Coordinates of C-alpha atoms in Angstrom, one line a residue:
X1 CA 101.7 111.8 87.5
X2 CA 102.9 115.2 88.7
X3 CA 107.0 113.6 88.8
X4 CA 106.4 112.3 85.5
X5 CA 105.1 115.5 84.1
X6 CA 108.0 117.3 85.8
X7 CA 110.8 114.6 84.2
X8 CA 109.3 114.0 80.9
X9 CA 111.3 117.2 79.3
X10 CA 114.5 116.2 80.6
X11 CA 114.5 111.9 79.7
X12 CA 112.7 108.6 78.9
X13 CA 109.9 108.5 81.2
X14 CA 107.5 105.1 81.4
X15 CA 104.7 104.6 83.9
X16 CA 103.2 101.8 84.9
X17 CA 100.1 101.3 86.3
X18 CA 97.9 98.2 87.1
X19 CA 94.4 100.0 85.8
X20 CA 94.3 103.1 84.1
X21 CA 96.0 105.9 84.6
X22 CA 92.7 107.0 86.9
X23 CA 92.4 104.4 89.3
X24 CA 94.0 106.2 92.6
X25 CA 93.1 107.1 96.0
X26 CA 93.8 111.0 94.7
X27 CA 90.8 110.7 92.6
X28 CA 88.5 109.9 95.9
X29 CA 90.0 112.8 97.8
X30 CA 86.9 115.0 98.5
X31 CA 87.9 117.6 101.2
X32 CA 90.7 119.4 99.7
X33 CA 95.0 120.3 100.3
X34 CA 96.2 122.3 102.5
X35 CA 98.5 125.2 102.0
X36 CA 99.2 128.5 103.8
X37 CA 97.9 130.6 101.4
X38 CA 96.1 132.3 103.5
X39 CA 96.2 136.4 104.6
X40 CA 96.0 135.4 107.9
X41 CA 98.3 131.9 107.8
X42 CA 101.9 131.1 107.3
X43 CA 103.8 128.0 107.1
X44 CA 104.2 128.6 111.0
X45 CA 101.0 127.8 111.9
X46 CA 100.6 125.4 109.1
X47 CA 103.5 123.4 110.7
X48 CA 102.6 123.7 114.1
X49 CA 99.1 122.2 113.0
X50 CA 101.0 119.4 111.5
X51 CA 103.6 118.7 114.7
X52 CA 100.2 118.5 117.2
X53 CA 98.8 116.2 114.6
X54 CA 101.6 114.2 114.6
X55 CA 101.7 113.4 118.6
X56 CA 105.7 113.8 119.0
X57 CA 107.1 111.3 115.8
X58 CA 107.2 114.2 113.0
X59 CA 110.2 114.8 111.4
X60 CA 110.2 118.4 111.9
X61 CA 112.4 119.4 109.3
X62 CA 110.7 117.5 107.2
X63 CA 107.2 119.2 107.8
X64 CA 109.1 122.7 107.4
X65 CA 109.7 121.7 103.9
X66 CA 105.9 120.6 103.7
X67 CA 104.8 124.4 105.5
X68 CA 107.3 126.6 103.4
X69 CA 107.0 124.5 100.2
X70 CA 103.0 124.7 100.2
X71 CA 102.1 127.9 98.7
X72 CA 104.3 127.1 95.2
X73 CA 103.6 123.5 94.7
X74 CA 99.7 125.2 95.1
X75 CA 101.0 127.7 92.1
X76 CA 102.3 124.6 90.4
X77 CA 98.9 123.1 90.2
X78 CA 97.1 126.7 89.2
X79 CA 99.7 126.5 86.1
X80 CA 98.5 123.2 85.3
X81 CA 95.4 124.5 85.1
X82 CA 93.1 122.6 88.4
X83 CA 90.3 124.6 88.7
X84 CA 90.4 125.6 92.1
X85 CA 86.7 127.4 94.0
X86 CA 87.4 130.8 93.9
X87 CA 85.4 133.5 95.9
X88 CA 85.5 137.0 94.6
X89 CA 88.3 136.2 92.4
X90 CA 90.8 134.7 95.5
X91 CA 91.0 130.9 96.1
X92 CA 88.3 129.9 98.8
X93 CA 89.9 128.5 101.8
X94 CA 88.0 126.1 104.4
X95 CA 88.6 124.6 107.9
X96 CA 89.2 121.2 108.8
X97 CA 89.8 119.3 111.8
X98 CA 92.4 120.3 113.8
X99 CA 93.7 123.1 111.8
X100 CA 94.1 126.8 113.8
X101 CA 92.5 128.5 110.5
X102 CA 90.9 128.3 107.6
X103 CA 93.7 126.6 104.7
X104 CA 92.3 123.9 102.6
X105 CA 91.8 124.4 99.2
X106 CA 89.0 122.7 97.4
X107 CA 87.6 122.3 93.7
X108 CA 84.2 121.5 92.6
X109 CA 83.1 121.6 96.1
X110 CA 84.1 118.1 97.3
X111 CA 85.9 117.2 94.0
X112 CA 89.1 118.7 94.3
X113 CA 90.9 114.8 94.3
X114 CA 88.8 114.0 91.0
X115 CA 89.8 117.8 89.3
X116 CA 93.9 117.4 90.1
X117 CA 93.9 113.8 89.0
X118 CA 92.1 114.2 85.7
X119 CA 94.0 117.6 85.2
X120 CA 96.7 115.7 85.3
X121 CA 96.3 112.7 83.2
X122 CA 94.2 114.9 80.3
X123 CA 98.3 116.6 80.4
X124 CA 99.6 113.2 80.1
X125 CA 97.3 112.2 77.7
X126 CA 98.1 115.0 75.4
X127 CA 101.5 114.9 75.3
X128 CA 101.6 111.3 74.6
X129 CA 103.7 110.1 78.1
X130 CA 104.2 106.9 77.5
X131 CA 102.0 104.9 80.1
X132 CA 101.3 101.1 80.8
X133 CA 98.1 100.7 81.8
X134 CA 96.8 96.9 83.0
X135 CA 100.5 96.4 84.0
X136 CA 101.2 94.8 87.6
X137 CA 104.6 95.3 88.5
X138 CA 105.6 92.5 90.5
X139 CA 109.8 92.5 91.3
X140 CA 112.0 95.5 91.7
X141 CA 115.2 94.4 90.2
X142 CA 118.3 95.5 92.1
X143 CA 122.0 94.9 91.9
X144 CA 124.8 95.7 94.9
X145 CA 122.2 97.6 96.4
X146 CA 120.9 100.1 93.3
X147 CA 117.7 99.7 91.3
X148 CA 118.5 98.5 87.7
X149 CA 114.6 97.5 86.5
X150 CA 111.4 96.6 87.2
X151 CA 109.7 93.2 86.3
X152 CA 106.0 93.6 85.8
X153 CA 102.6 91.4 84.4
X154 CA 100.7 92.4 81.7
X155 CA 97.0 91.7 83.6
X156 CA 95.3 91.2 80.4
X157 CA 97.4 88.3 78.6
X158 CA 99.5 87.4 81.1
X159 CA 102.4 88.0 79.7
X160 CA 105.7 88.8 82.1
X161 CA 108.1 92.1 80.1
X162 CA 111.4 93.7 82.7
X163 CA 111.9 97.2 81.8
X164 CA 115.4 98.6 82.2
X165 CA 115.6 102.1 84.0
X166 CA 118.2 104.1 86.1
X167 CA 115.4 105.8 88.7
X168 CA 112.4 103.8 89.5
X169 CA 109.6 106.1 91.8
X170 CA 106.9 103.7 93.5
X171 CA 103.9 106.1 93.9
X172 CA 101.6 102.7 94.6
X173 CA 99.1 104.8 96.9
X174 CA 97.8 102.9 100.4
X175 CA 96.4 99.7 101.9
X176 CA 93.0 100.3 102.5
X177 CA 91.5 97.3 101.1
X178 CA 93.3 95.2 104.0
X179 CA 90.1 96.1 105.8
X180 CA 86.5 95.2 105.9
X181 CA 85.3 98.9 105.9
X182 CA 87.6 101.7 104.0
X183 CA 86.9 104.2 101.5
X184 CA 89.7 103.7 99.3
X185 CA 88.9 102.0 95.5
X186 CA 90.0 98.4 94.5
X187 CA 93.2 99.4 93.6
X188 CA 94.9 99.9 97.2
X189 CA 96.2 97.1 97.9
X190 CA 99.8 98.2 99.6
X191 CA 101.6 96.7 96.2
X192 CA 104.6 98.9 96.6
X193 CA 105.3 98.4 100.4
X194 CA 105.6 94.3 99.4
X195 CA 107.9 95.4 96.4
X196 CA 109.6 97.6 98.7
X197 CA 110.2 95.2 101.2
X198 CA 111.3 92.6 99.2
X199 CA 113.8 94.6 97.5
X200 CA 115.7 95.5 100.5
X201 CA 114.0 98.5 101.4
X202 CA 113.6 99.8 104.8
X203 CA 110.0 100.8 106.0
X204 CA 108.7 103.0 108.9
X205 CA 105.8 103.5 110.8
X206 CA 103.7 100.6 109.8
X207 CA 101.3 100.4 112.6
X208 CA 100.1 103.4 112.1
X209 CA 97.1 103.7 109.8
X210 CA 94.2 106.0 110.2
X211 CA 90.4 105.6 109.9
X212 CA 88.5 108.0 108.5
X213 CA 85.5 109.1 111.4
X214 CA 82.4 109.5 108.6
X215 CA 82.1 106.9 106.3
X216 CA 78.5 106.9 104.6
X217 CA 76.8 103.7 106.5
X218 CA 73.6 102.2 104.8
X219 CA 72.8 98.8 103.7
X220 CA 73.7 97.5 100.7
X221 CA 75.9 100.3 99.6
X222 CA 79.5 100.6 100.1
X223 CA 81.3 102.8 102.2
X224 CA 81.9 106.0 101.1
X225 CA 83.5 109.5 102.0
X226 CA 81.7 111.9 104.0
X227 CA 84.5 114.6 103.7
X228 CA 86.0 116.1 107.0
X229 CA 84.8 119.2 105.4
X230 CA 81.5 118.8 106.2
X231 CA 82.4 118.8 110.0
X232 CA 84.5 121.9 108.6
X233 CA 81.8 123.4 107.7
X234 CA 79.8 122.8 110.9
X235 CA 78.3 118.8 111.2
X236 CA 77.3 117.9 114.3
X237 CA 78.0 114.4 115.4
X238 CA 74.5 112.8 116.9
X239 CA 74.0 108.9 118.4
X240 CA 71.1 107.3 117.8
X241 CA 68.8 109.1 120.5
X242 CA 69.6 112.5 118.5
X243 CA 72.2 113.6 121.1
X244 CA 75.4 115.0 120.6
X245 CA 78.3 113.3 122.0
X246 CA 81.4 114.7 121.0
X247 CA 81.7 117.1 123.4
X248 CA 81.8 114.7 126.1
X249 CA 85.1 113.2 124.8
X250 CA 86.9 116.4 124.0
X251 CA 86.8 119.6 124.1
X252 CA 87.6 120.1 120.5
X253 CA 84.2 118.3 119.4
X254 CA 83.6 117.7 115.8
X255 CA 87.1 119.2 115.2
X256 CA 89.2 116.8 117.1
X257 CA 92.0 114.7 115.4
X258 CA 90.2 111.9 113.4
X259 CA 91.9 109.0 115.6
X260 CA 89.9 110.6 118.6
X261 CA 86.7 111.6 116.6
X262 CA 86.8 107.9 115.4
X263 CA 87.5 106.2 118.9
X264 CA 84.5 108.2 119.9
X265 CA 82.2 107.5 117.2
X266 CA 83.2 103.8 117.9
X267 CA 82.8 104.3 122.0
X268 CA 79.5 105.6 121.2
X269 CA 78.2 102.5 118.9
X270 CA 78.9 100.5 121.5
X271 CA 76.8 102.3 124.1
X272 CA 73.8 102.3 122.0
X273 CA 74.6 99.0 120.6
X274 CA 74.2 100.7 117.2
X275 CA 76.4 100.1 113.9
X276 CA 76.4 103.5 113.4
X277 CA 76.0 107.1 114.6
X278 CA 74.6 110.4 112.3
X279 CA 76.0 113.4 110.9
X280 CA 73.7 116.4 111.0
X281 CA 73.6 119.0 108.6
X282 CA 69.8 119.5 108.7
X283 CA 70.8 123.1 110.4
X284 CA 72.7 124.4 107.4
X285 CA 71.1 126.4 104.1
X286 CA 69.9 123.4 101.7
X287 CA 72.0 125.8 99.1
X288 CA 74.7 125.8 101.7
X289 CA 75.1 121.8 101.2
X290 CA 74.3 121.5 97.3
X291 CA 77.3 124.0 96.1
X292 CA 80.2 123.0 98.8
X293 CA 79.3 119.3 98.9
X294 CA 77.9 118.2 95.2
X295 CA 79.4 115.0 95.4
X296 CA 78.3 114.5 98.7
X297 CA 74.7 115.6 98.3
X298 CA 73.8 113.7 94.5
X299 CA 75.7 110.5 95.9
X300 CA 73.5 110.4 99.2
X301 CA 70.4 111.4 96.8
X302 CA 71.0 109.1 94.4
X303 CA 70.4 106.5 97.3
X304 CA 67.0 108.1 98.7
X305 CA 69.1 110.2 101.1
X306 CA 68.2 114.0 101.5
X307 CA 70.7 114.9 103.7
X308 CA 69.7 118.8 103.7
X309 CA 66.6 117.5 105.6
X310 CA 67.8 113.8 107.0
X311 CA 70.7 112.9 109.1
X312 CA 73.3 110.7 107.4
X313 CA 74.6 107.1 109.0
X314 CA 78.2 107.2 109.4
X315 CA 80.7 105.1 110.9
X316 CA 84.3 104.6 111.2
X317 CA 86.2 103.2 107.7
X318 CA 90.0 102.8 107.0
X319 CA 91.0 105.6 104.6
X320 CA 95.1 106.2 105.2
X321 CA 98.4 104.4 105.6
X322 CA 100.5 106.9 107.4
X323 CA 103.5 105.0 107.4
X324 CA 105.1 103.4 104.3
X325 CA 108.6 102.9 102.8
X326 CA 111.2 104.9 104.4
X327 CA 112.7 107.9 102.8
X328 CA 114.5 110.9 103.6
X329 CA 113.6 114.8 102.7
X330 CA 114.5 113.9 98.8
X331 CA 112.1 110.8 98.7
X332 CA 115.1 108.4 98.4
X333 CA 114.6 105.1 100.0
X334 CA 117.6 102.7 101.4
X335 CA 118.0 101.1 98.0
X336 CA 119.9 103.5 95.5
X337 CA 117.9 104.6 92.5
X338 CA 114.5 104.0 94.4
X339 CA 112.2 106.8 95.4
X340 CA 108.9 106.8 96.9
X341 CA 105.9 109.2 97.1
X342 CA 102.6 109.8 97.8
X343 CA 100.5 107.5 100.2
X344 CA 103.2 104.2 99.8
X345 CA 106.1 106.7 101.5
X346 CA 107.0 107.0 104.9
X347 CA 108.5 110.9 104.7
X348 CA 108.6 111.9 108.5
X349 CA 105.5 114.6 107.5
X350 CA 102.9 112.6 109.1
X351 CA 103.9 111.1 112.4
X352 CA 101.8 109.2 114.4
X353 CA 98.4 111.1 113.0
X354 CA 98.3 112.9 109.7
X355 CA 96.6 116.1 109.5
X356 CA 93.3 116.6 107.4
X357 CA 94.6 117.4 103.4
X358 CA 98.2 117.4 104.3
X359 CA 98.6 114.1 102.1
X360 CA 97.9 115.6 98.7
X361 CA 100.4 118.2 99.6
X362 CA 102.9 115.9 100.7
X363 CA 103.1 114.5 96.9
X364 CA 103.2 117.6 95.1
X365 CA 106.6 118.3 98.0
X366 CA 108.6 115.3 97.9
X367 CA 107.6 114.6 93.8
X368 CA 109.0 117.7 93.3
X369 CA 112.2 116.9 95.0
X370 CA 112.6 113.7 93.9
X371 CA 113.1 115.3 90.8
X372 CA 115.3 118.1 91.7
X373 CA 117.5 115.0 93.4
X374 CA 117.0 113.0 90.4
X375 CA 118.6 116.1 88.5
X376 CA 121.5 116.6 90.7
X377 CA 122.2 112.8 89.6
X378 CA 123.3 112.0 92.8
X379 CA 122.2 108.4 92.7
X380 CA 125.5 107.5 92.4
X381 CA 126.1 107.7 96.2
X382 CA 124.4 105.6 98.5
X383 CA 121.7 107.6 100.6
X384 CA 120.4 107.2 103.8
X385 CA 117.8 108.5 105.5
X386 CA 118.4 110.2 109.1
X387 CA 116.2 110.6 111.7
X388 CA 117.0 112.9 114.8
X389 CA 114.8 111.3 117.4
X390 CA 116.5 110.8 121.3
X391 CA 116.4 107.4 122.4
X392 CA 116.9 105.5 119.1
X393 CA 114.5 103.5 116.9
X394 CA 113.7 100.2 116.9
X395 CA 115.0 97.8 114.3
X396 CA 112.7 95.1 113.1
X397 CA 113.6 91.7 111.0
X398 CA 110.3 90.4 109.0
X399 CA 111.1 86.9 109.2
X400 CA 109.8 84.0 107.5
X401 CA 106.9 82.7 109.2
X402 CA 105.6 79.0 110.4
X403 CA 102.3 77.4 109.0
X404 CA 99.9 76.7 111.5
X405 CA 97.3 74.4 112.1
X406 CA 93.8 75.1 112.0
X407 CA 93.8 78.4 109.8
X408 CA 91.0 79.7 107.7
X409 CA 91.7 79.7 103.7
X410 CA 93.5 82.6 102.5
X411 CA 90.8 84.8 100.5
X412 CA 90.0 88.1 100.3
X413 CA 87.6 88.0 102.3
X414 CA 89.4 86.4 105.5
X415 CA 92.1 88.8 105.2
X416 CA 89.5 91.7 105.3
X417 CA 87.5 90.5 108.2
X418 CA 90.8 89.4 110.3
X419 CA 92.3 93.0 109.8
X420 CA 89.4 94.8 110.8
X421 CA 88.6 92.8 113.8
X422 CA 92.6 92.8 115.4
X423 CA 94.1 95.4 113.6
X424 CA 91.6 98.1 113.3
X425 CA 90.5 101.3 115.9
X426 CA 91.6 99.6 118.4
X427 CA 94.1 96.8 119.4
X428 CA 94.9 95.0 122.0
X429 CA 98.0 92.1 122.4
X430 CA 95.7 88.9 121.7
X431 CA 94.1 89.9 118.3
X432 CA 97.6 91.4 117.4
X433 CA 99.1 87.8 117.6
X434 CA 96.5 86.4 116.5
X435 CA 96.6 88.6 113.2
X436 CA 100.6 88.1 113.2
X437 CA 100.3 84.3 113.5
X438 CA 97.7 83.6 110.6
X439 CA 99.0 86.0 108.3
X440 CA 102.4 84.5 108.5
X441 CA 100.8 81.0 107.9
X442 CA 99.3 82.3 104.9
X443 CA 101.8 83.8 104.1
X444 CA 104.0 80.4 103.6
X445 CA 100.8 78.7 102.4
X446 CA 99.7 80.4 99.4
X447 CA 100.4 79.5 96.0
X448 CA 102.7 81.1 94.0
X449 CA 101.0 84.5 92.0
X450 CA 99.9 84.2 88.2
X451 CA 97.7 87.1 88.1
X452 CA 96.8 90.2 89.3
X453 CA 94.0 89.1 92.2
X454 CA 96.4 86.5 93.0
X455 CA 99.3 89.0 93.4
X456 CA 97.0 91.8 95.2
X457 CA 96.3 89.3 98.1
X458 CA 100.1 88.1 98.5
X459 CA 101.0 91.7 98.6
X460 CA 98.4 92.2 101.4
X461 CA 98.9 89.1 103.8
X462 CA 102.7 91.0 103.2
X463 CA 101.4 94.5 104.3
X464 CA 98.7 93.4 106.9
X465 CA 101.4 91.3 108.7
X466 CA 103.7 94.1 108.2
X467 CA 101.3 96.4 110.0
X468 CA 99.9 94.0 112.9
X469 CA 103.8 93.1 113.8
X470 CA 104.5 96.9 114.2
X471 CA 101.4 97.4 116.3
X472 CA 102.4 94.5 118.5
X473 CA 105.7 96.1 119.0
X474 CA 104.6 99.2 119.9
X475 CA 103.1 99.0 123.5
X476 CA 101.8 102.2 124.2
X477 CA 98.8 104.3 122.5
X478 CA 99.7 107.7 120.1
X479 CA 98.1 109.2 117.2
X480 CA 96.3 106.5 115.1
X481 CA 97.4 103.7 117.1
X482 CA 95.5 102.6 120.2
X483 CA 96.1 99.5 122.4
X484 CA 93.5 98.8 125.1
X485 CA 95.9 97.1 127.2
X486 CA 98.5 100.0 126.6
X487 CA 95.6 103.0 126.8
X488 CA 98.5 105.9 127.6
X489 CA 101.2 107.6 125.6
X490 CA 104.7 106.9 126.4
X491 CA 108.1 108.6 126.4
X492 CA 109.8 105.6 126.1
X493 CA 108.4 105.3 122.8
X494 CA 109.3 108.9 121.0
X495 CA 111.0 106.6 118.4
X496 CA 110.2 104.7 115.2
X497 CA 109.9 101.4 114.3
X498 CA 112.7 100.1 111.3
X499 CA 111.5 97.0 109.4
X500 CA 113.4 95.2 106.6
X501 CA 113.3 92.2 105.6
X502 CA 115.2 89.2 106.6
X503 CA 118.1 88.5 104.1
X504 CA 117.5 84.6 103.0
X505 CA 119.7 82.4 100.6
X506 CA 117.4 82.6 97.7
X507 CA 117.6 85.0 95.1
X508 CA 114.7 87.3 94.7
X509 CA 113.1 87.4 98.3

């Protein structure tokens, strides 16, 4: 939205979307985006924050841009008009995990997603940017190596249409429906990593995916957000006895990375043989909780829950896809003409562990520079994206796969519970092959797409197999990935892991 509002004075602009124009994981964003706005920040500490976060596989030039950047993509969204929480007339800043100081702004308390997205698309809507909505797009069309279209479904007749463009910019958002538990919508379903792939893109990073540590847990209701914020703003983690625990894992307690607040949470159902831990907030002002957390608070209440006097059930839910399709500091992927930003983009920013709010950020950054690349026209040249690391990466074919016998039927369903059980907290070589070995079955067993569920669920036995092969190459344990039977970090593994795919005979794979 925010590169097509940028470009739309300047060319033809078309965007195409598989719902409407609201259906994204930015709308669901509750705690806020981080910026050094501060009096007392600067994109120093901002990208310091970021390079611990990342456990050693940040591009650090790349999270500069992100630190220094910050402050006027923030001024970009003010001019827009988001309506960001204001104290005394100054923005209101607020602490999240594993940031130094206070740096994440917020709108309507725990809405600040929701207010940018729909600031955004009421812009759109009034200046009459031309958008498919209820279009799937389905092939990336490339020639000699640069993008020349995009072939897409309409979902509500069925009809196929190829639109023509010079610049195509896949902002297809994450993956977390590959899981059982996640607290992204319907609509993230790692589309554009398939289309990536299959276009002769190179990805990065794919076995790194993080889960959010307090995800509302009750029966009969799905997941849902319970904001880092609300740690933030001083939550205390409790097990089912009332006691607090994270401060027997780390010394950081409630305000450790999420991949360690999450293994704990996890460590700590098993002990009690519980499905879930609490949150506590009982300690804060009832007024306190109502005007930061709105959201929060009328969600749990509309469910019987009164979290300024009850604890709230939370466990573990998958919530980000850190890595994605490669790109270098301008957002250009391997394939000429193709961009990517947003949650579907590998960037560099993230590492192995993104930091709380950075990923909101990170679009505003590389959407803007797609766009001042896409102005300097240089498309013409072939780019490449570089990465500075000692000891190389690793380069990884995505090969065709070999039915096997004795394989549950692809569904939904079946994908979600696989991915959760072998590919989820924590991973260990057996479920990894396992995962690999059905996926890849499924993957030359499924019937040929012919609408949008059937497309969704190709696209993520693509991405879930993607994802279990790159954890099953990496044997070690940093950031969001953790193997049990590879518990340490390793030097050996400061790199990244490359995966394209396999180039075949056929046309169009």
């Amino acid at each position: 939205m925010y590169c097509a509002l940028l470009a739309y004075k300047h060319g033809s602009v078309l965007m195409i979307t598989k719902g409407s124009i609201e259906d994204c994981n930015t709308r669901h964003a509750q705690g806020g985006i981080a910026a050094a706005i501060g009096i007392n920040d600067s994109p120093e500490l901002h990208y310091n924050d970021t390079i611990a976060a990342g456990d050693g596989l940040c591009d650090e030039n790349v999270v500069h841009i992100l630190a220094d950047e910050g402050p006027d993509r923030i001024a970009d969204l003010v001019n827009f008009g988001v309506p960001f929480d204001t104290v005394d007339g100054e923005i209101a800043l607020t602490l999240e995990a594993a940031h130094s100081i206070p740096r994440i702004l917020h709108a309507g308390g725990d809405a600040t997603g929701e207010h940018i997205e729909v600031t955004l698309s009421r812009i759109a809507r009034a200046i009459d940017l031309q958008v498919l909505e209820n279009h799937l797009a389905t092939e990336i069309i490339v020639e000699g190596n640069r993008v020349k279209g995009v072939k897409a479904c309409d979902c509500e007749n069925g009809i196929d249409k190829e639109f023509a463009c010079r610049y195509l910019i896949l902002a297809t958002g994450g993956a977390g429906q590959l899981f059982k538990f996640t607290t992204n919508p319907e609509v993230a379903t790692g589309d554009g990593i398939a289309l990536a792939l299959k276009a002769g893109a190179e990805l990065i990073d794919m076995e790194f995916f993080q889960f959010h540590p307090t995800a509302l847990h009750m029966p009969g209701v799905a997941p849902f957000l319970i904001s880092e914020a609300v740690r933030g703003e001083g939550g205390i983690l409790r097990n089912m006895d009332g006691k607090r625990f994270m401060p027997e894992y780390t010394e950081l307690s409630e305000l450790a990375p999420r991949d360690v607040v999450a293994r704990s949470i996890l460590s700590e159902m098993k002990k009690t043989k519980q499905d879930n831990v609490f949150l506590d907030v009982t300690h804060l002002a009832p007024y306190r909780i109502k005007t930061r957390f709105p959201h929060i608070y009328q969600f749990c209440a509309d469910r019987g829950l009164d979290i300024t006097s009850s604890l709230i059930p939370v466990a573990p839910a998958a919530h980000y896809m850190i890595g994605g399709i490669r790109t270098n500091s301008w957002g250009e992927t391997s394939v000429c003409g193709l961009f990517a930003a947003g949650e579907c983009a590998g960037t560099g920013a993230h590492g192995a562990n993104r930091l709380a709010s950075n990923s909101m950020l990170e679009v505003l950054i590389f959407g803007k520079r797609i766009f001042q690349r896409i102005e300097q026209d240089s498309g013409e040249k072939e780019q490449r994206c570089e990465y500075n690391l000692q000891n190389g990466n690793i380069h990884h074919k995505f090969k065709p796969a070999k039915p096997i016998d004795n394989t549950p039927p692809p569904t939904l369903e079946a994908l979600q519970n696989l991915l959760w059980d072998n590919v989820g907290i924590v991973r260990n070589r057996e479920g990894l092959e396992e995962a690999v070995n059905i996926l890849g079955s499924w993957e030359q067993v499924l019937p040929k797409p012919s609408d949008r569920q059937s497309h969704e669920l190709a696209n993520m036995i693509i991405t879930g197999r993607l994802m279990a092969e790159a954890a099953l190459l990496r044997e070690e344990s940093r950031g969001a990935h953790f193997r049990s039977d590879f518990p340490s970090r390793s030097d050996e593994w400061l790199k990244h892991i490359i995966t394209t795919i396999e180039k075949r005979e056929q046309d169009n794979v």
